Tab-separated table of C-alpha atoms in Angstrom:
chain	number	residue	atom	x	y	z
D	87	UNK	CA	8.743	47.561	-56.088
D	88	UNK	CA	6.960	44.551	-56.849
D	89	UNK	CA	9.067	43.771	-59.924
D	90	UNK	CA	11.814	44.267	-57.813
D	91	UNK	CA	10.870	41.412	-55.665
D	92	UNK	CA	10.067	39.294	-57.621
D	93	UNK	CA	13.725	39.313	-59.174
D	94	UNK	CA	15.278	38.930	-55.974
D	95	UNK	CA	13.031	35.762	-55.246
D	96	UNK	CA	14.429	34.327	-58.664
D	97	UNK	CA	18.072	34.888	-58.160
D	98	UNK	CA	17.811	33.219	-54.684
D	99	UNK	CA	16.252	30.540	-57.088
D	100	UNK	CA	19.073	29.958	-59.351
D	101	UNK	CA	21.246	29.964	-56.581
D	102	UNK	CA	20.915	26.642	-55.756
D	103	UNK	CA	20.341	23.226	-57.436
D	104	UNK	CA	18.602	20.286	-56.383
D	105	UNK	CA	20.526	16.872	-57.172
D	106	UNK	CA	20.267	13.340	-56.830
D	107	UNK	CA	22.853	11.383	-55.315
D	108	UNK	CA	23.004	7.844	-54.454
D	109	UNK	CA	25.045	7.999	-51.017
D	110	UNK	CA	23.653	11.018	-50.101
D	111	UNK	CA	20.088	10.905	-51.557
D	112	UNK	CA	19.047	14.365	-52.565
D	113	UNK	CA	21.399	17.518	-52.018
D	114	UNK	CA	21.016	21.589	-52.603
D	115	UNK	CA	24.279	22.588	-53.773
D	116	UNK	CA	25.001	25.985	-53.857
D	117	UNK	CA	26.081	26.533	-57.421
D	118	UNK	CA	28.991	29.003	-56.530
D	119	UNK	CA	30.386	25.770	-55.088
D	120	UNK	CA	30.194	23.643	-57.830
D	121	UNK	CA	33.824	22.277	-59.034
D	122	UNK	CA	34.448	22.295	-62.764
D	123	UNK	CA	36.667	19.611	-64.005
D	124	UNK	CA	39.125	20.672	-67.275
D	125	UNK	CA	38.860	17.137	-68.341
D	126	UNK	CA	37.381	14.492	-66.395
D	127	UNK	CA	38.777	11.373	-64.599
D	128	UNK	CA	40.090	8.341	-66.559
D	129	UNK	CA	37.427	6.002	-66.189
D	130	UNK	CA	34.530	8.490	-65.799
D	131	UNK	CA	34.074	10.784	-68.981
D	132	UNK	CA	30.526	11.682	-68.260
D	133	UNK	CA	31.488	13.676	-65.094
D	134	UNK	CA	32.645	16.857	-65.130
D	135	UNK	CA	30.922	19.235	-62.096
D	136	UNK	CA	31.684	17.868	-58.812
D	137	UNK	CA	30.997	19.122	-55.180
D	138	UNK	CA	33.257	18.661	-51.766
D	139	UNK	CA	31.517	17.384	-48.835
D	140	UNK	CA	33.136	18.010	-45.730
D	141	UNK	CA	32.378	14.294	-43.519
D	142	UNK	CA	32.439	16.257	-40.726
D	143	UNK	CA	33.591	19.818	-39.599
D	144	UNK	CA	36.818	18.137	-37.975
D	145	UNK	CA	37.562	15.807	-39.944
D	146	UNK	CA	39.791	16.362	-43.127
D	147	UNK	CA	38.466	13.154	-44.910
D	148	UNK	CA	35.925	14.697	-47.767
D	149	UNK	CA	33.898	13.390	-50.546
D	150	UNK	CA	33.896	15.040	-54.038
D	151	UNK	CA	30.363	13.673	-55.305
D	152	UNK	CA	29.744	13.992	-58.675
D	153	UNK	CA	26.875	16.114	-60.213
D	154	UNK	CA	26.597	14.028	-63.320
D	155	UNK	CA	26.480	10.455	-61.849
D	156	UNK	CA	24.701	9.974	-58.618
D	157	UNK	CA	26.296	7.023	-57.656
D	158	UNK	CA	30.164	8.193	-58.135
D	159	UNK	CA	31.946	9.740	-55.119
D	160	UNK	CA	35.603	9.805	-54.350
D	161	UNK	CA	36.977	9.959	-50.696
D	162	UNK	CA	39.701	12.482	-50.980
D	163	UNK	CA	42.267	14.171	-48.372
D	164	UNK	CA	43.880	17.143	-48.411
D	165	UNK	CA	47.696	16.530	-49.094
D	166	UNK	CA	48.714	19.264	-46.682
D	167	UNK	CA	47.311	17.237	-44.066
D	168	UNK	CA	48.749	13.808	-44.818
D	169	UNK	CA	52.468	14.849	-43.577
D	170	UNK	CA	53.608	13.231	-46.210
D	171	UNK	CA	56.312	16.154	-48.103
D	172	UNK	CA	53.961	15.850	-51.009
D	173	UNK	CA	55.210	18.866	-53.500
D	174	UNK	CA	54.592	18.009	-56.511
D	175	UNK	CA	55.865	20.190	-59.515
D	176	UNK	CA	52.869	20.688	-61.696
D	177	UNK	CA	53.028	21.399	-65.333
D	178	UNK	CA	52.757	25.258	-66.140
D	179	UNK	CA	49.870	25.043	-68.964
D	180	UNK	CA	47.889	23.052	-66.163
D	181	UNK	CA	48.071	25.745	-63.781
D	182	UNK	CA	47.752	28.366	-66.750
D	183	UNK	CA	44.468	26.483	-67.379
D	184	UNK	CA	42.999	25.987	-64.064
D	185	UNK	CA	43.709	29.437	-63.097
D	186	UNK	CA	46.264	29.665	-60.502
D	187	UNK	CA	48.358	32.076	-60.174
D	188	UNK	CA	49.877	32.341	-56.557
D	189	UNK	CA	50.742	29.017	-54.728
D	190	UNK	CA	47.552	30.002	-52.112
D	191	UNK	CA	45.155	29.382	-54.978
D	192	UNK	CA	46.558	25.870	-54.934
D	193	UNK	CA	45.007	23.125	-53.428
D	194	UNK	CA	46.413	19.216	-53.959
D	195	UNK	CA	43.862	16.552	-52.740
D	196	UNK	CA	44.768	12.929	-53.065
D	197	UNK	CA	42.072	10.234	-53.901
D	198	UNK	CA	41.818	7.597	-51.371
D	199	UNK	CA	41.143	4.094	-52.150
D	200	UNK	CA	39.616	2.553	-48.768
D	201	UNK	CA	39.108	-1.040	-48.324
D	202	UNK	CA	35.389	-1.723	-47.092
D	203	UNK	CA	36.232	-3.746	-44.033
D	204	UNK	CA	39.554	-2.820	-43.866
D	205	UNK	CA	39.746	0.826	-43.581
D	206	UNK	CA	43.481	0.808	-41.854
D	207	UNK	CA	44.903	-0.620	-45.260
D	208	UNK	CA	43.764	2.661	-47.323
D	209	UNK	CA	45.839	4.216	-49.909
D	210	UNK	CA	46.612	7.306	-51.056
D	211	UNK	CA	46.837	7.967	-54.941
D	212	UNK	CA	49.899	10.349	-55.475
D	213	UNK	CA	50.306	8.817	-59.170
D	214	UNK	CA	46.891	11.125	-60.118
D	215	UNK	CA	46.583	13.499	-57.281
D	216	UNK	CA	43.943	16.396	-58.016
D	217	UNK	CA	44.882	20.065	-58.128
D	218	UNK	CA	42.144	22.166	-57.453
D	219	UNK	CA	41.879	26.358	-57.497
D	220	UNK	CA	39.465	26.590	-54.604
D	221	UNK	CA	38.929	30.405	-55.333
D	222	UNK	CA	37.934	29.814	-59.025
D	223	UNK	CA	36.685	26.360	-58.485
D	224	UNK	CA	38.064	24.280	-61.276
D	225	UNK	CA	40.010	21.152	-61.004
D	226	UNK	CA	41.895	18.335	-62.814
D	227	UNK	CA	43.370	15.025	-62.248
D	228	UNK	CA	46.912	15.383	-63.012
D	229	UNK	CA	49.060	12.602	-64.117
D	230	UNK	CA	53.226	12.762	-62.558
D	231	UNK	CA	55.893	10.656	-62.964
D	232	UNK	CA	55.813	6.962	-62.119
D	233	UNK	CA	59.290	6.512	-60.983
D	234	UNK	CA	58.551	9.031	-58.324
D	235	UNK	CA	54.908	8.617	-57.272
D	236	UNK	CA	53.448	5.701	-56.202
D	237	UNK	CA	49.502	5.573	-57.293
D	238	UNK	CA	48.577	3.442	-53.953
D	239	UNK	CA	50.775	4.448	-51.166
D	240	UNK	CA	49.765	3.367	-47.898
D	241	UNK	CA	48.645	5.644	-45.134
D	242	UNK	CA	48.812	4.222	-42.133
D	243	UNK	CA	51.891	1.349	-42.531
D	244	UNK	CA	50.679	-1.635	-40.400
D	245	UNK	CA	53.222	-1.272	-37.422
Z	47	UNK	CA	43.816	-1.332	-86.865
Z	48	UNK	CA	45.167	1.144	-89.665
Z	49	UNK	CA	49.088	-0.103	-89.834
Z	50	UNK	CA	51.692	2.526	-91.316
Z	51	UNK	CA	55.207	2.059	-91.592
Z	52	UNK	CA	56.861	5.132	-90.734
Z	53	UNK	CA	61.318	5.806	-91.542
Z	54	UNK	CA	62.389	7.618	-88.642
Z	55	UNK	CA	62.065	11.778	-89.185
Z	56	UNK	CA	58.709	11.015	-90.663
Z	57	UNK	CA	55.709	11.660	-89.394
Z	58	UNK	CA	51.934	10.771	-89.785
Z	59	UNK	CA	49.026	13.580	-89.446
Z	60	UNK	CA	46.111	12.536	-87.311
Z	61	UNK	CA	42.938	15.099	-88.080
Z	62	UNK	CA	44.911	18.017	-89.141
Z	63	UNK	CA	46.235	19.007	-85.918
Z	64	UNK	CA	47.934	15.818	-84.507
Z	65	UNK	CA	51.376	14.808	-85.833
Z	66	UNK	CA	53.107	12.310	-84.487
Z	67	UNK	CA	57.441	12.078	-85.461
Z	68	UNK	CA	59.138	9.190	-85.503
Z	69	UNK	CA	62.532	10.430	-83.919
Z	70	UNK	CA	64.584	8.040	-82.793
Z	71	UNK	CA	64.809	4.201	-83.351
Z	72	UNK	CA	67.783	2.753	-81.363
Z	73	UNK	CA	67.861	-0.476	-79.843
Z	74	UNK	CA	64.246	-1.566	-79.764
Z	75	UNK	CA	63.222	1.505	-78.038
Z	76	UNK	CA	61.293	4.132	-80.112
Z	77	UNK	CA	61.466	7.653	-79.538
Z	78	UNK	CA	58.484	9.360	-80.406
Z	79	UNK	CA	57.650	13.174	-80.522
Z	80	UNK	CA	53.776	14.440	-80.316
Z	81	UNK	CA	52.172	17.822	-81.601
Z	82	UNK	CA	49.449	18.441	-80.741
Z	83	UNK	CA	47.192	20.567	-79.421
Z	84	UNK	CA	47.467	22.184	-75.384
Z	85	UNK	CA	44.251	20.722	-74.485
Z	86	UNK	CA	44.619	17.303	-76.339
Z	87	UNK	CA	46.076	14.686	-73.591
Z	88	UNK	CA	48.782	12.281	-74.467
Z	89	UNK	CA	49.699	9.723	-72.346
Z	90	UNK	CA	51.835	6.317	-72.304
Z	91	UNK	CA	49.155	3.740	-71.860
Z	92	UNK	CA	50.500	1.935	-69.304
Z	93	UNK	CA	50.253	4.987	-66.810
Z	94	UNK	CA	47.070	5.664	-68.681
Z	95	UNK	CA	45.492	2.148	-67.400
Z	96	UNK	CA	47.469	2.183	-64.381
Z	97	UNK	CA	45.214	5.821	-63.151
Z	98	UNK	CA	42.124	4.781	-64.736
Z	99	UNK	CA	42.500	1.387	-62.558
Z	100	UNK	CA	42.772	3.666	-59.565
Z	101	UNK	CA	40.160	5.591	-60.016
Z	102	UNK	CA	37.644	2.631	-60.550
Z	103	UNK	CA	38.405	0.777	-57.641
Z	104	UNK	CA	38.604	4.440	-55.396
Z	105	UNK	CA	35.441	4.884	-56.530
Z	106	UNK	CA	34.342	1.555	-55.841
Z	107	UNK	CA	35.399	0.463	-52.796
Z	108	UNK	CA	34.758	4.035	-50.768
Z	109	UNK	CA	33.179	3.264	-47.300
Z	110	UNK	CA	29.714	3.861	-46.528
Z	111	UNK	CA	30.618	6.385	-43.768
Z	112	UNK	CA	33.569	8.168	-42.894
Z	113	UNK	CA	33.441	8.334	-39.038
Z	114	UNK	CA	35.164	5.259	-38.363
Z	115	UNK	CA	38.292	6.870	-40.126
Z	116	UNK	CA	38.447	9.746	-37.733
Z	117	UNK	CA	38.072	7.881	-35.245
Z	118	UNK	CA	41.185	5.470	-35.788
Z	119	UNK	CA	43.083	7.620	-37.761
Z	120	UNK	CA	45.283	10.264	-36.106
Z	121	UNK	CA	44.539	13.018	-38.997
Z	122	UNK	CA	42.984	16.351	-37.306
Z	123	UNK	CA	41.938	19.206	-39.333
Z	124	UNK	CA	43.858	22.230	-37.702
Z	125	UNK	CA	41.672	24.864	-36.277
């Protein structure tokens, strides 16, 4: 019995990490819930597990914090809930790798580039949009075509 | 810089499992066709730059805190 125990205190252990961020100080992730990039973002090579942060339960704005550098942190959205008709056609081998195999496993989140004092001018980046398998939790930064996607589109046009 | 001259329909062989044809050469604009393998990434470098410029200044510039955007932005999650 006791052995017993003792595993089941261990596995309840592992199931969680303990890391250091520098916007959010330090966070237990759930390691189910850790995102596995296939290769990591231009820019950031040393990166490669990532986590999504809800801001707050109704709002779609999330981060994806990086496990690997405390200090980077992406504000991404949800493309379904931009109403922008953002359907990208995504190359086979990338879904082939990332493990999706029905369109529900399919989630497209676009990086947001968000002026500090100027919050109304932020821009979506539909150049290098993120498709993500929730259910298997692996993602990648995919790379479309430039004469149809615009890397900083505008949100919210100034009226 | 290693500089080869290349005839178009030849190639050149980068660490046994990268070639690289020259296919077409017509008017100044080169065609180019790349083997390599699936999980090997090619890009043009100008898209290249253009996403890794994005990416730096996304990760940059992100806001401290998030609640002022739900607040002036008309985005709800659906329940």
């Amino acid at each position: 019995m006791n052995v017993l125990k003792q595993d089941t205190d261990q596995t309840e252990a592992e199931k969680n990490i303990t890391v250091q961020t520098s916007r959010f100080g330090e966070i237990i992730v759930d390691k189910e819930r850790i995102i596995s990039l296939l290769t990591p973002f231009l820019g950031f090579p040393e990166s490669t597990r990532f986590i999504l942060k809800a801001h707050s339960p109704k709002s779609p704005f999330m981060w994806l914090q990086s496990l690997d550098n405390p200090q980077l942190a992406f504000v991404v959205l949800p493309a379904a809930l931009t109403g922008l008709d953002f359907r990208p056609e995504i190359p086979r081998q990338i879904l082939k790798e990332l493990l999706i195999t029905a369109d529900n496993d399919k989630d497209i989140l676009l990086i947001l580039t968000i002026p500090k004092n100027n919050p109304q001018e932020m821009t979506a980046n539909l150049l290098g949009p993120i498709v993500l398998n929730s259910r298997k939790k692996l993602a990648v930064q995919v790379v479309l075509d430039p004469q149809k996607y615009d890397p900083c589109l505008r949100l919210f046009p100034a009226k | 810089m290693l500089i080869l001259s290349r005839k178009v329909g030849e190639a050149i062989i980068i660490a046994d499992h990268i070639k690289i044809r020259v296919l077409e050469n017509k008017g100044g604009l080169v065609k180019l066709g790349v083997e390599a393998p699936d999980q090997v990434i090619v890009h043009r470098e100008e898209i290249y730059l253009r996403i890794l410029e994005e990416n730096k200044k996304a990760a940059m510039d992100s806001p401290d805190d998030l609640s002022m955007l739900s607040d002036v932005f008309p985005l709800q999650k659906k329940e």
